[in-house]
One Martini backbone bead per residue (centre of mass of N, CA, C, O) as a GRO file, in nm:
protein
  520
    1MET     BB    1  -4.164  -4.332   4.809
    2LYS     BB    2  -4.265  -4.398   5.115
    3LEU     BB    3  -4.565  -4.531   5.269
    4ILE     BB    4  -4.519  -4.358   5.556
    5LYS     BB    5  -4.594  -4.261   5.857
    6PRO     BB    6  -4.525  -3.988   6.016
    7ALA     BB    7  -4.403  -3.830   6.258
    8PRO     BB    8  -4.522  -3.565   6.434
    9VAL     BB    9  -4.257  -3.383   6.422
   10ILE     BB   10  -4.278  -3.398   6.076
   11ALA     BB   11  -4.559  -3.328   5.952
   12ALA     BB   12  -4.536  -3.026   5.870
   13TRP     BB   13  -4.328  -3.079   5.638
   14ALA     BB   14  -4.510  -3.248   5.465
   15ALA     BB   15  -4.711  -3.026   5.409
   16ALA     BB   16  -4.535  -2.853   5.231
   17ILE     BB   17  -4.507  -3.052   5.004
   18VAL     BB   18  -4.798  -3.089   4.935
   19LEU     BB   19  -4.878  -2.795   4.872
   20LEU     BB   20  -4.642  -2.713   4.670
   21ALA     BB   21  -4.685  -2.944   4.452
   22CYS     BB   22  -4.952  -2.771   4.407
   23PRO     BB   23  -5.130  -2.594   4.234
   24ALA     BB   24  -5.396  -2.400   4.287
   25ALA     BB   25  -5.581  -2.556   4.079
   26HIS     BB   26  -5.522  -2.836   4.269
   27ALA     BB   27  -5.652  -2.767   4.519
   28VAL     BB   28  -5.817  -2.824   4.798
   29ALA     BB   29  -6.109  -2.750   4.898
   30GLY     BB   30  -6.082  -2.581   5.205
   31ALA     BB   31  -5.784  -2.616   5.324
   32GLY     BB   32  -5.634  -2.347   5.431
   33VAL     BB   33  -5.356  -2.277   5.307
   34ALA     BB   34  -5.041  -2.084   5.375
   35TRP     BB   35  -4.963  -2.048   5.074
   36GLN     BB   36  -4.734  -1.886   4.832
   37ALA     BB   37  -4.744  -1.702   4.517
   38PRO     BB   38  -4.519  -1.549   4.333
   39ALA     BB   39  -4.479  -1.264   4.095
   40GLY     BB   40  -4.203  -1.163   4.237
   41ASP     BB   41  -3.960  -1.008   4.412
   42GLY     BB   42  -4.150  -0.854   4.600
   43ASP     BB   43  -4.287  -1.102   4.722
   44ILE     BB   44  -4.038  -1.240   4.830
   45ASP     BB   45  -3.952  -1.013   5.021
   46ARG     BB   46  -4.214  -1.024   5.186
   47PHE     BB   47  -4.190  -1.318   5.286
   48PHE     BB   48  -3.918  -1.276   5.436
   49ALA     BB   49  -4.018  -1.055   5.623
   50GLN     BB   50  -4.231  -1.229   5.757
   51ALA     BB   51  -4.040  -1.447   5.865
   52LYS     BB   52  -3.873  -1.258   6.044
   53ALA     BB   53  -4.108  -1.143   6.218
   54GLU     BB   54  -4.217  -1.455   6.291
   55LYS     BB   55  -3.988  -1.666   6.313
   56LYS     BB   56  -3.981  -1.820   6.030
   57PRO     BB   57  -3.953  -2.038   5.803
   58VAL     BB   58  -3.862  -2.122   5.462
   59LEU     BB   59  -4.041  -2.298   5.202
   60LEU     BB   60  -3.926  -2.387   4.882
   61TYR     BB   61  -4.095  -2.452   4.572
   62TRP     BB   62  -3.997  -2.625   4.259
   63GLY     BB   63  -4.214  -2.657   3.970
   64ALA     BB   64  -4.433  -2.869   3.755
   65LYS     BB   65  -4.703  -3.007   3.605
   66TRP     BB   66  -4.542  -3.242   3.427
   67CYS     BB   67  -4.365  -3.342   3.649
   68PRO     BB   68  -4.319  -3.647   3.784
   69PRO     BB   69  -4.212  -3.591   4.079
   70CYS     BB   70  -4.434  -3.386   4.141
   71ASN     BB   71  -4.667  -3.593   4.106
   72GLN     BB   72  -4.571  -3.778   4.331
   73LEU     BB   73  -4.630  -3.585   4.559
   74LYS     BB   74  -4.933  -3.563   4.504
   75ALA     BB   75  -5.003  -3.871   4.524
   76THR     BB   76  -4.881  -3.920   4.835
   77LEU     BB   77  -4.960  -3.619   5.007
   78PHE     BB   78  -5.197  -3.416   4.941
   79ASN     BB   79  -5.456  -3.539   5.143
   80ARG     BB   80  -5.332  -3.458   5.420
   81ALA     BB   81  -5.473  -3.314   5.694
   82ASP     BB   82  -5.234  -3.294   5.900
   83PHE     BB   83  -5.052  -3.124   5.722
   84ILE     BB   84  -5.239  -2.884   5.675
   85GLU     BB   85  -5.276  -2.805   5.974
   86GLN     BB   86  -4.939  -2.761   6.016
   87SER     BB   87  -4.868  -2.516   5.802
   88LYS     BB   88  -4.834  -2.264   6.017
   89ALA     BB   89  -4.508  -2.299   6.087
   90TYR     BB   90  -4.467  -2.152   5.802
   91ILE     BB   91  -4.332  -2.029   5.497
   92ALA     BB   92  -4.496  -2.099   5.197
   93VAL     BB   93  -4.332  -2.136   4.872
   94GLY     BB   94  -4.462  -2.142   4.534
   95ILE     BB   95  -4.307  -2.235   4.215
   96ASP     BB   96  -4.407  -2.212   3.892
   97GLY     BB   97  -4.212  -2.241   3.610
   98ASP     BB   98  -4.471  -2.120   3.419
   99ALA     BB   99  -4.486  -1.864   3.543
  100PRO     BB  100  -4.469  -1.545   3.536
  101GLY     BB  101  -4.126  -1.493   3.612
  102ALA     BB  102  -4.009  -1.765   3.729
  103GLN     BB  103  -3.719  -1.783   3.598
  104ARG     BB  104  -3.612  -1.545   3.754
  105LEU     BB  105  -3.646  -1.675   4.033
  106GLY     BB  106  -3.475  -1.923   3.975
  107THR     BB  107  -3.212  -1.764   3.945
  108ARG     BB  108  -3.204  -1.650   4.231
  109PHE     BB  109  -3.211  -1.969   4.352
  110LYS     BB  110  -3.060  -2.174   4.172
  111VAL     BB  111  -3.290  -2.313   3.982
  112SER     BB  112  -3.415  -2.589   3.748
  113GLY     BB  113  -3.488  -2.848   3.866
  114TYR     BB  114  -3.748  -3.079   3.884
  115PRO     BB  115  -3.777  -3.082   4.194
  116THR     BB  116  -3.732  -2.826   4.457
  117LEU     BB  117  -3.608  -2.788   4.794
  118ILE     BB  118  -3.594  -2.499   5.018
  119LEU     BB  119  -3.433  -2.403   5.320
  120PHE     BB  120  -3.494  -2.124   5.534
  121ASN     BB  121  -3.422  -1.893   5.737
  122PRO     BB  122  -3.553  -1.606   5.871
  123GLY     BB  123  -3.293  -1.446   5.731
  124GLY     BB  124  -3.242  -1.613   5.435
  125GLY     BB  125  -3.078  -1.858   5.485
  126GLU     BB  126  -2.942  -2.143   5.354
  127ILE     BB  127  -2.973  -2.466   5.478
  128THR     BB  128  -3.126  -2.639   5.241
  129ARG     BB  129  -3.138  -2.882   4.967
  130LEU     BB  130  -3.390  -3.079   4.786
  131PRO     BB  131  -3.494  -3.332   4.615
  132GLY     BB  132  -3.824  -3.431   4.553
  133GLU     BB  133  -3.755  -3.756   4.506
  134MET     BB  134  -3.711  -3.806   4.781
  135ASP     BB  135  -3.764  -3.953   5.054
  136ALA     BB  136  -4.010  -3.854   5.258
  137VAL     BB  137  -3.898  -3.914   5.542
  138GLN     BB  138  -3.623  -3.785   5.492
  139VAL     BB  139  -3.717  -3.504   5.425
  140MET     BB  140  -3.863  -3.443   5.694
  141SER     BB  141  -3.620  -3.492   5.876
  142VAL     BB  142  -3.422  -3.287   5.750
  143LEU     BB  143  -3.595  -3.035   5.791
  144GLN     BB  144  -3.595  -3.058   6.099
  145LEU     BB  145  -3.293  -3.032   6.134
  146GLY     BB  146  -3.267  -2.752   6.003
  147ILE     BB  147  -3.458  -2.596   6.199
  148SER     BB  148  -3.299  -2.666   6.459
  149GLY     BB  149  -3.034  -2.521   6.366
  150GLY     BB  150  -3.014  -2.274   6.118
  151ARG     BB  151  -2.771  -2.313   5.954
  152THR     BB  152  -2.586  -2.269   5.696
  153VAL     BB  153  -2.441  -2.455   5.454
  154GLY     BB  154  -2.188  -2.283   5.410
  155ALA     BB  155  -2.092  -2.281   5.708
  156ILE     BB  156  -2.072  -2.586   5.745
  157ILE     BB  157  -1.866  -2.645   5.523
  158ALA     BB  158  -1.641  -2.459   5.622
  159ASP     BB  159  -1.602  -2.600   5.895
  160ALA     BB  160  -1.544  -2.884   5.792
  161LEU     BB  161  -1.288  -2.802   5.614
  162ALA     BB  162  -1.148  -2.671   5.884
  163GLY     BB  163  -1.199  -2.892   6.128
  164LYS     BB  164  -1.456  -2.848   6.262
  165LYS     BB  165  -1.709  -2.905   6.473
  166LEU     BB  166  -1.989  -3.114   6.428
  167SER     BB  167  -2.288  -3.213   6.428
  168ALA     BB  168  -2.478  -3.477   6.351
  169ASN     BB  169  -2.694  -3.308   6.202
  170GLU     BB  170  -2.502  -3.158   6.009
  171TRP     BB  171  -2.395  -3.404   5.866
  172ARG     BB  172  -2.669  -3.500   5.763
  173LEU     BB  173  -2.734  -3.257   5.591
  174LEU     BB  174  -2.493  -3.294   5.396
  175SER     BB  175  -2.571  -3.585   5.293
  176PHE     BB  176  -2.864  -3.470   5.170
  177HIS     BB  177  -2.769  -3.271   4.990
  178GLU     BB  178  -2.817  -3.075   4.696
  179TRP     BB  179  -2.537  -3.022   4.479
  180GLN     BB  180  -2.604  -2.958   4.158
  181SER     BB  181  -2.773  -2.656   4.164
  182ASN     BB  182  -2.497  -2.506   4.307
  183GLU     BB  183  -2.207  -2.374   4.197
  184GLN     BB  184  -2.131  -2.167   4.432
  185LEU     BB  185  -2.086  -2.369   4.654
  186VAL     BB  186  -1.986  -2.620   4.451
  187PRO     BB  187  -1.814  -2.693   4.205
  188SER     BB  188  -1.816  -2.954   3.988
  189THR     BB  189  -1.494  -2.985   3.978
  190GLU     BB  190  -1.497  -3.016   4.322
  191ARG     BB  191  -1.711  -3.215   4.441
  192ALA     BB  192  -1.573  -3.489   4.485
  193ALA     BB  193  -1.348  -3.387   4.676
  194VAL     BB  194  -1.527  -3.259   4.893
  195LEU     BB  195  -1.691  -3.514   4.963
  196ALA     BB  196  -1.445  -3.681   5.050
  197ARG     BB  197  -1.362  -3.496   5.283
  198LEU     BB  198  -1.628  -3.517   5.438
  199ALA     BB  199  -1.629  -3.820   5.479
  200LYS     BB  200  -1.366  -3.830   5.643
  201ALA     BB  201  -1.453  -3.619   5.868
  202SER     BB  202  -1.717  -3.805   5.963
  203GLU     BB  203  -1.569  -4.002   6.102
  204GLY     BB  204  -1.716  -4.155   6.403
  205GLY     BB  205  -2.003  -4.143   6.346
  206ASP     BB  206  -2.242  -4.177   6.142
  207ALA     BB  207  -2.236  -4.425   5.910
  208GLN     BB  208  -2.450  -4.335   5.699
  209THR     BB  209  -2.334  -4.056   5.649
  210THR     BB  210  -2.055  -4.139   5.546
  211THR     BB  211  -2.156  -4.318   5.317
  212ARG     BB  212  -2.313  -4.105   5.159
  213LEU     BB  213  -2.074  -3.917   5.101
  214TRP     BB  214  -1.902  -4.125   4.956
  215LEU     BB  215  -2.100  -4.198   4.728
  216LYS     BB  216  -2.121  -3.904   4.621
  217SER     BB  217  -1.822  -3.881   4.540
  218ILE     BB  218  -1.839  -4.095   4.317
  219SER     BB  219  -2.088  -3.981   4.151
  220ALA     BB  220  -1.915  -3.694   4.097
  221MET     BB  221  -1.736  -3.800   3.900
  222ALA     BB  222  -1.581  -3.792   3.626
  223PRO     BB  223  -1.576  -3.910   3.334
  224GLY     BB  224  -1.334  -4.181   3.356
  225SER     BB  225  -1.308  -4.214   3.640
  226THR     BB  226  -1.139  -4.367   3.921
  227ALA     BB  227  -1.140  -4.574   4.183
  228ALA     BB  228  -1.024  -4.715   4.450
  229PRO     BB  229  -0.981  -5.051   4.466
  230ASP     BB  230  -0.988  -5.080   4.792
  231GLN     BB  231  -1.312  -4.981   4.790
  232LEU     BB  232  -1.489  -5.212   4.680
  233PRO     BB  233  -1.571  -5.373   4.940
  234ARG     BB  234  -1.746  -5.144   5.049
  235LEU     BB  235  -1.962  -5.150   4.830
  236GLN     BB  236  -2.034  -5.456   4.850
  237ALA     BB  237  -2.132  -5.444   5.144
  238ILE     BB  238  -2.374  -5.263   5.088
  239LEU     BB  239  -2.518  -5.448   4.876
  240LYS     BB  240  -2.542  -5.700   5.090
  241ASP     BB  241  -2.704  -5.491   5.270
  242PRO     BB  242  -3.030  -5.420   5.311
  243VAL     BB  243  -3.015  -5.171   5.495
  244GLN     BB  244  -2.808  -5.004   5.334
  245THR     BB  245  -2.945  -5.006   5.060
  246LEU     BB  246  -3.200  -4.859   5.150
  247ALA     BB  247  -3.060  -4.601   5.269
  248GLN     BB  248  -2.890  -4.560   4.969
  249MET     BB  249  -3.078  -4.561   4.710
  250GLY     BB  250  -3.069  -4.263   4.603
  251VAL     BB  251  -2.770  -4.310   4.499
  252LEU     BB  252  -2.747  -4.592   4.367
  253VAL     BB  253  -2.980  -4.611   4.149
  254GLU     BB  254  -2.902  -4.350   3.970
  255ARG     BB  255  -2.561  -4.462   3.942
  256VAL     BB  256  -2.467  -4.744   3.843
  257PRO     BB  257  -2.271  -4.705   3.598
  258THR     BB  258  -2.074  -4.524   3.753
  259PHE     BB  259  -1.979  -4.737   3.960
  260VAL     BB  260  -1.879  -4.948   3.763
  261GLN     BB  261  -1.673  -4.768   3.608
  262ALA     BB  262  -1.504  -4.684   3.860
  263PHE     BB  263  -1.434  -4.996   3.966
  264ALA     BB  264  -1.495  -5.146   3.656
  265PRO     BB  265  -1.393  -5.061   3.342
  266GLN     BB  266  -1.332  -5.362   3.293
  267LYS     BB  267  -1.347  -5.657   3.189
  268GLY     BB  268  -1.420  -5.912   3.439
  269GLU     BB  269  -1.424  -6.030   3.753
  270ARG     BB  270  -1.478  -5.766   3.898
  271ARG     BB  271  -1.723  -5.680   3.729
  272ALA     BB  272  -1.900  -5.931   3.763
  273SER     BB  273  -1.923  -5.907   4.071
  274LEU     BB  274  -2.053  -5.625   4.086
  275ILE     BB  275  -2.299  -5.681   3.907
  276ALA     BB  276  -2.415  -5.905   4.085
  277ASP     BB  277  -2.458  -5.728   4.338
  278PHE     BB  278  -2.644  -5.522   4.208
  279GLU     BB  279  -2.868  -5.715   4.116
  280VAL     BB  280  -2.952  -5.806   4.397
  281ALA     BB  281  -3.015  -5.525   4.517
  282LEU     BB  282  -3.219  -5.429   4.298
  283THR     BB  283  -3.420  -5.662   4.328
  284ARG     BB  284  -3.491  -5.603   4.617
  285LEU     BB  285  -3.608  -5.318   4.561
  286ASN     BB  286  -3.809  -5.396   4.331
  287LYS     BB  287  -3.969  -5.596   4.561
  288ASP     BB  288  -4.039  -5.363   4.761
  289GLU     BB  289  -4.351  -5.292   4.905
  290THR     BB  290  -4.265  -5.025   5.076
  291LEU     BB  291  -4.236  -4.900   4.812
  292SER     BB  292  -4.281  -4.721   4.562
  293ARG     BB  293  -4.337  -4.750   4.236
  294ALA     BB  294  -4.115  -4.553   4.148
  295ASP     BB  295  -3.879  -4.687   4.299
  296ARG     BB  296  -3.910  -4.968   4.168
  297LEU     BB  297  -3.877  -4.869   3.877
  298ASN     BB  298  -3.590  -4.758   3.909
  299ALA     BB  299  -3.467  -5.035   3.972
  300LEU     BB  300  -3.545  -5.162   3.702
  301LEU     BB  301  -3.391  -4.969   3.520
  302SER     BB  302  -3.110  -5.039   3.643
  303ARG     BB  303  -3.117  -5.331   3.551
  304VAL     BB  304  -3.117  -5.267   3.251
  305GLU     BB  305  -2.857  -5.098   3.247
  306LEU     BB  306  -2.681  -5.329   3.348
  307ALA     BB  307  -2.741  -5.530   3.107
  308ARG     BB  308  -2.633  -5.277   2.895
  309ILE     BB  309  -2.337  -5.168   2.968
  310ASP     BB  310  -2.181  -5.283   2.689
  311ALA     BB  311  -2.353  -5.115   2.528
  312ALA     BB  312  -2.459  -4.891   2.341
  313ARG     BB  313  -2.642  -4.621   2.413
  314ASP     BB  314  -2.806  -4.655   2.110
  315GLU     BB  315  -2.903  -4.934   2.140
  316MET     BB  316  -3.194  -5.092   2.025
  317ARG     BB  317  -3.105  -5.423   2.071
  318PRO     BB  318  -3.045  -5.544   2.343
  319ALA     BB  319  -2.903  -5.806   2.547
  320ILE     BB  320  -3.162  -5.921   2.720
  321PRO     BB  321  -3.266  -6.117   2.942
  322ALA     BB  322  -3.552  -6.295   2.938
  323PRO     BB  323  -3.638  -6.269   3.241
  324LEU     BB  324  -3.624  -5.957   3.243
  325LEU     BB  325  -3.829  -5.903   3.021
  326ALA     BB  326  -4.063  -6.035   3.173
  327GLU     BB  327  -4.055  -5.839   3.411
  328VAL     BB  328  -4.106  -5.582   3.259
  329ARG     BB  329  -4.382  -5.656   3.146
  330GLU     BB  330  -4.524  -5.723   3.414
  331GLN     BB  331  -4.475  -5.451   3.570
  332VAL     BB  332  -4.592  -5.255   3.363
  333GLY     BB  333  -4.872  -5.384   3.344
  334ARG     BB  334  -4.944  -5.339   3.642
  335ILE     BB  335  -4.924  -5.036   3.645
  336ASP     BB  336  -5.139  -4.980   3.425
  337ARG     BB  337  -5.373  -5.118   3.589
  338GLU     BB  338  -5.342  -4.982   3.892
  339VAL     BB  339  -5.304  -4.688   3.795
  340THR     BB  340  -5.544  -4.409   3.850
  341ASN     BB  341  -5.406  -4.176   3.941
  342ALA     BB  342  -5.321  -3.895   3.776
  343TYR     BB  343  -5.053  -3.823   3.915
  344GLU     BB  344  -4.919  -4.103   3.910
  345ARG     BB  345  -4.929  -4.145   3.607
  346GLN     BB  346  -4.750  -3.898   3.541
  347SER     BB  347  -4.502  -4.015   3.719
  348ILE     BB  348  -4.482  -4.327   3.562
  349ILE     BB  349  -4.538  -4.385   3.255
  350SER     BB  350  -4.280  -4.267   3.127
  351GLY     BB  351  -4.092  -4.457   3.286
  352ALA     BB  352  -4.205  -4.721   3.175
  353ALA     BB  353  -4.139  -4.653   2.879
  354GLN     BB  354  -3.834  -4.638   2.922
  355VAL     BB  355  -3.786  -4.927   3.005
  356LEU     BB  356  -3.884  -5.053   2.743
  357ALA     BB  357  -3.683  -4.908   2.555
  358ARG     BB  358  -3.415  -5.002   2.697
  359ALA     BB  359  -3.511  -5.311   2.634
  360GLY     BB  360  -3.630  -5.292   2.319
  361LEU     BB  361  -3.957  -5.223   2.357
  362TRP     BB  362  -4.094  -5.013   2.144
  363THR     BB  363  -4.391  -5.081   2.089
  364GLU     BB  364  -4.474  -5.089   2.391
  365SER     BB  365  -4.394  -4.800   2.454
  366ASP     BB  366  -4.581  -4.660   2.253
  367ASP     BB  367  -4.850  -4.781   2.350
  368LEU     BB  368  -4.842  -4.665   2.636
  369LEU     BB  369  -4.835  -4.365   2.558
  370LYS     BB  370  -5.091  -4.353   2.383
  371ALA     BB  371  -5.286  -4.457   2.610
  372GLY     BB  372  -5.212  -4.198   2.804
  373LEU     BB  373  -5.314  -3.932   2.674
  374ALA     BB  374  -5.623  -3.922   2.777
  375ARG     BB  375  -5.509  -3.939   3.102
  376SER     BB  376  -5.354  -3.668   3.074
  377HIS     BB  377  -5.276  -3.335   3.193
  378SER     BB  378  -4.982  -3.370   3.012
  379ALA     BB  379  -4.958  -3.489   2.709
  380TYR     BB  380  -4.703  -3.346   2.593
  381TYR     BB  381  -4.501  -3.521   2.747
  382LEU     BB  382  -4.565  -3.788   2.597
  383MET     BB  383  -4.514  -3.680   2.312
  384SER     BB  384  -4.209  -3.635   2.349
  385HIS     BB  385  -4.152  -3.940   2.383
  386LEU     BB  386  -4.260  -4.029   2.109
  387ALA     BB  387  -4.059  -3.864   1.949
  388GLY     BB  388  -3.801  -3.995   2.060
  389ASN     BB  389  -3.865  -4.280   1.973
  390ALA     BB  390  -3.891  -4.227   1.668
  391MET     BB  391  -3.605  -4.113   1.622
  392LYS     BB  392  -3.451  -4.371   1.721
  393GLN     BB  393  -3.610  -4.549   1.488
  394GLY     BB  394  -3.614  -4.356   1.218
  395LYS     BB  395  -3.901  -4.191   1.242
  396LYS     BB  396  -3.905  -3.881   1.136
  397ALA     BB  397  -4.194  -3.796   1.062
  398GLU     BB  398  -4.321  -3.888   1.328
  399ALA     BB  399  -4.147  -3.718   1.513
  400LEU     BB  400  -4.232  -3.443   1.400
  401ARG     BB  401  -4.530  -3.468   1.471
  402TRP     BB  402  -4.492  -3.496   1.781
  403TYR     BB  403  -4.333  -3.237   1.831
  404GLY     BB  404  -4.553  -3.048   1.721
  405GLU     BB  405  -4.781  -3.134   1.916
  406ALA     BB  406  -4.638  -3.076   2.180
  407PHE     BB  407  -4.602  -2.773   2.128
  408SER     BB  408  -4.905  -2.691   2.072
  409LYS     BB  409  -4.994  -2.815   2.377
  410SER     BB  410  -4.827  -2.650   2.540
  411GLU     BB  411  -4.763  -2.497   2.870
  412GLY     BB  412  -4.598  -2.235   2.914
  413THR     BB  413  -4.313  -2.080   2.855
  414ALA     BB  414  -4.088  -2.281   2.937
  415THR     BB  415  -4.218  -2.524   2.794
  416ARG     BB  416  -4.248  -2.407   2.508
  417LEU     BB  417  -3.946  -2.355   2.466
  418GLN     BB  418  -3.853  -2.645   2.506
  419TRP     BB  419  -4.041  -2.782   2.295
  420GLY     BB  420  -3.977  -2.588   2.057
  421SER     BB  421  -3.673  -2.648   2.032
  422ALA     BB  422  -3.717  -2.947   1.960
  423TYR     BB  423  -3.884  -2.896   1.704
  424LEU     BB  424  -3.675  -2.727   1.551
  425ARG     BB  425  -3.457  -2.943   1.538
  426ALA     BB  426  -3.629  -3.146   1.382
  427LEU     BB  427  -3.680  -2.973   1.137
  428MET     BB  428  -3.376  -2.942   1.054
  429SER     BB  429  -3.338  -3.253   1.019
  430VAL     BB  430  -3.594  -3.335   0.832
  431SER     BB  431  -3.667  -3.009   0.713
  432PRO     BB  432  -3.435  -2.791   0.604
  433ASP     BB  433  -3.613  -2.657   0.351
  434ASP     BB  434  -3.836  -2.543   0.560
  435ALA     BB  435  -3.817  -2.220   0.610
  436ALA     BB  436  -4.102  -2.128   0.694
  437ARG     BB  437  -4.134  -2.313   0.946
  438ILE     BB  438  -3.880  -2.233   1.092
  439GLU     BB  439  -3.946  -1.933   1.116
  440SER     BB  440  -4.218  -1.955   1.259
  441THR     BB  441  -4.115  -2.102   1.511
  442ALA     BB  442  -3.895  -1.902   1.603
  443SER     BB  443  -4.087  -1.658   1.620
  444GLN     BB  444  -4.271  -1.776   1.838
  445LEU     BB  445  -4.055  -1.798   2.059
  446LEU     BB  446  -3.990  -1.497   2.076
  447SER     BB  447  -4.279  -1.415   2.152
  448ASP     BB  448  -4.303  -1.576   2.411
  449ALA     BB  449  -4.063  -1.444   2.559
  450ALA     BB  450  -4.173  -1.144   2.546
  451LYS     BB  451  -4.429  -1.209   2.748
  452ASP     BB  452  -4.203  -1.279   2.966
  453PRO     BB  453  -4.018  -1.174   3.240
  454GLY     BB  454  -3.852  -1.476   3.219
  455GLY     BB  455  -3.763  -1.540   2.908
  456PHE     BB  456  -3.421  -1.491   2.971
  457TYR     BB  457  -3.431  -1.717   3.190
  458GLY     BB  458  -3.308  -2.001   3.261
  459ARG     BB  459  -3.471  -2.231   3.089
  460SER     BB  460  -3.550  -2.028   2.873
  461GLY     BB  461  -3.266  -1.929   2.800
  462ALA     BB  462  -3.157  -2.209   2.721
  463SER     BB  463  -3.353  -2.255   2.485
  464LEU     BB  464  -3.266  -2.003   2.318
  465LYS     BB  465  -2.973  -2.091   2.277
  466ARG     BB  466  -3.041  -2.339   2.111
  467VAL     BB  467  -3.178  -2.190   1.885
  468ALA     BB  468  -2.935  -2.017   1.799
  469GLY     BB  469  -2.744  -2.254   1.738
  470ASP     BB  470  -2.922  -2.394   1.523
  471LEU     BB  471  -2.940  -2.156   1.326
  472ALA     BB  472  -2.636  -2.134   1.271
  473LYS     BB  473  -2.611  -2.422   1.141
  474TRP     BB  474  -2.840  -2.374   0.919
  475ASN     BB  475  -2.676  -2.123   0.805
  476GLN     BB  476  -2.592  -2.213   0.451
  477GLY     BB  477  -2.759  -1.979   0.297
  478PRO     BB  478  -2.952  -1.733   0.156
  479LYS     BB  479  -3.223  -1.827   0.273
  480GLN     BB  480  -3.126  -1.857   0.566
  481ALA     BB  481  -3.011  -1.571   0.601
  482ALA     BB  482  -3.285  -1.425   0.573
  483VAL     BB  483  -3.417  -1.552   0.818
  484VAL     BB  484  -3.210  -1.468   1.033
  485ASP     BB  485  -3.236  -1.165   0.984
  486ARG     BB  486  -3.537  -1.143   1.066
  487LEU     BB  487  -3.499  -1.255   1.353
  488LYS     BB  488  -3.303  -1.037   1.450
  489ARG     BB  489  -3.504  -0.805   1.421
  490GLN     BB  490  -3.707  -0.917   1.616
  491LEU     BB  491  -3.517  -0.927   1.857
  492ASP     BB  492  -3.454  -0.624   1.872
  493SER     BB  493  -3.750  -0.545   1.945
  494VAL     BB  494  -3.744  -0.697   2.214
  495CYS     BB  495  -3.498  -0.569   2.359
  496VAL     BB  496  -3.598  -0.275   2.379
  497LYS     BB  497  -3.838  -0.363   2.591
  498LEU     BB  498  -3.600  -0.438   2.830
  499SER     BB  499  -3.489  -0.173   2.981
  500GLY     BB  500  -3.589  -0.255   3.287
  501ASP     BB  501  -3.392  -0.521   3.226
  502GLU     BB  502  -3.065  -0.561   3.197
  503ARG     BB  503  -3.020  -0.867   3.200
  504ALA     BB  504  -3.226  -0.942   2.980
  505LYS     BB  505  -3.116  -0.751   2.762
  506ALA     BB  506  -2.835  -0.877   2.742
  507ALA     BB  507  -2.931  -1.162   2.666
  508CYS     BB  508  -3.080  -1.076   2.411
  509GLU     BB  509  -2.841  -0.931   2.257
  510ASP     BB  510  -2.652  -1.203   2.277
  511LEU     BB  511  -2.796  -1.448   2.146
  512MET     BB  512  -2.708  -1.391   1.810
  513THR     BB  513  -2.420  -1.391   1.853
  514GLN     BB  514  -2.123  -1.533   1.777
  515GLN     BB  515  -2.002  -1.550   2.059
  516ALA     BB  516  -2.241  -1.700   2.190
  517ILE     BB  517  -2.253  -1.943   1.993
  518ASP     BB  518  -1.958  -2.049   2.051
  519LYS     BB  519  -2.047  -2.137   2.361
  520ILE     BB  520  -2.260  -2.377   2.292
   0.00000   0.00000   0.00000
C-alpha cells in the first residue's frame, strides 16, 4: 500500500477498511465507529435490512488476527481520525474468521482467503470484491466507483460479454475485481478466456483498464499454457514504462514466474530478454520509497523468484547472484531494525523470512523468525513458518516440535483446525508409529470443530477434510484401524448433535466416508 493521503471524496471508504481490519479488541478507545460484528445469519440479515432502509451500501471485511495483509491494513490506516469520522456513510460489517460461526458466514459470502473486502448495494447485490492487500488508494477509488454505479458485478459482466456498452467506471470496476474467490461468478476453468474477452471488449477506452484485464487474463491461464508470441512486445513495453509498471504492479509482481513461463517457456534469447526486463522493472519497484515496505518486499521476493526460475521449486541452495543476496540481507536487516509497530511487524516479518529462505539463507530466515516470536501478537503464525523451514531442511524432529507448539498456542477454531491439521500431518510423517499422539491430536480437532457453529464450513471444513484424508493414508494396519474406528465413533457423536444444521450434519457424516476421502 502506498502511504498517500486520499482525496476527500474517498476518505470515507478508507475508514471502512481501517475499522474493519481490526477486531473489536484492537479498536481505538472512544473511536465511536459504527461497524458491526455479526454472530450469525440473523445479524447479517438485520444489517442488510438496515442498509436497505437507510439506503446505504454495505462494506463487508473478512480477515483474521494473524493474517499479514490484514495487519498491513491496521498498520497503515487504523489511526486516521478523518476516516473514522466519515464512517457513518455506510453499514460496515467485519467478520473475524476465527469468531464462532464465522466460517459458516464465510461460506455464505463465498470467501476464504484473508483479507477480502466486498461491497454490496443497499439491496444486497454484490457490486465488487477486492483483495485487502491491494493498493490503498486504488481500493478507495474503486469502492467509490462501485457506490456511484450500484450495479452488481454479475450484471456488468453479462452485459460486457453480450457486447453491450459499459461506462468507463464499470470497466474499471471489472479490471480491479478479485476474481479468484467466487467460482460461481466465473469458474476457474473459464476465467482466462473470459478476462481475455473483456480485455478485447474494453479496447478504445481507458488504456490502463484494458491493460489490467489483459494481464489478468494471462495470469489466470492454466499451468503449462502459453501466450501468443506476438503479444510479448506488449508485455515488455509495460515493463519498460515506469508509469505503467507502477499502475499494474498488483498483477505483475504477484505472478512473475507465470508471465515468464507463458511467454518464454524455453531457455533462449526470448526468455533472457524478458527476464532482464522484469528484473529492471522489479528493481525499480523494490527501490520506490513511495511504496509501503510490504510492497517493496514483494518486489524483492519476485526478484529472488526470477533469479531461481530455472531451479527446482524445492531447491535448497539456488544459485542466486551475489549482489542480489547482498541486497536481500541489507533490505531484510533494515526492515527488522526500522519496523517497530506491532501490526506492521506481523505483516512483514514472515514475508522477510520467506525472502531469506527462497534465497537459500535458511539460518538467517530461522533467526529472524525466532527473534520475532516475543514481539508478535500471533507468535503461532511465525512458529508455523519455523516448522516449514525445518521440514524443508530435513530437520524433522525440530519441525514436529514447532508444528506442535504452533498448534498448542493457536487461537480460534478455524486457525486451530488449520494449524492442527498441519501438526497431524507432520506427526504422521515423522512419528507414524506414535498412534496415541496421532489419535489424541485428531480427537482434539474433532472436539474443536464440534464447539463451533461453523466448524464444518469453509476453511474449517477444508482442514477437517485434510485430516480425514491423512488418516485414511495412515490407516495401514490393525493398530491404525483401531484408532480410526474410535475417531469415527467420536465423529458420529458429533454429527448427531448437528441435527439443527442439515448442511453441517451432511458434511460431518460425509467426512470420513471412503467416497469423500477418494475426492480429496
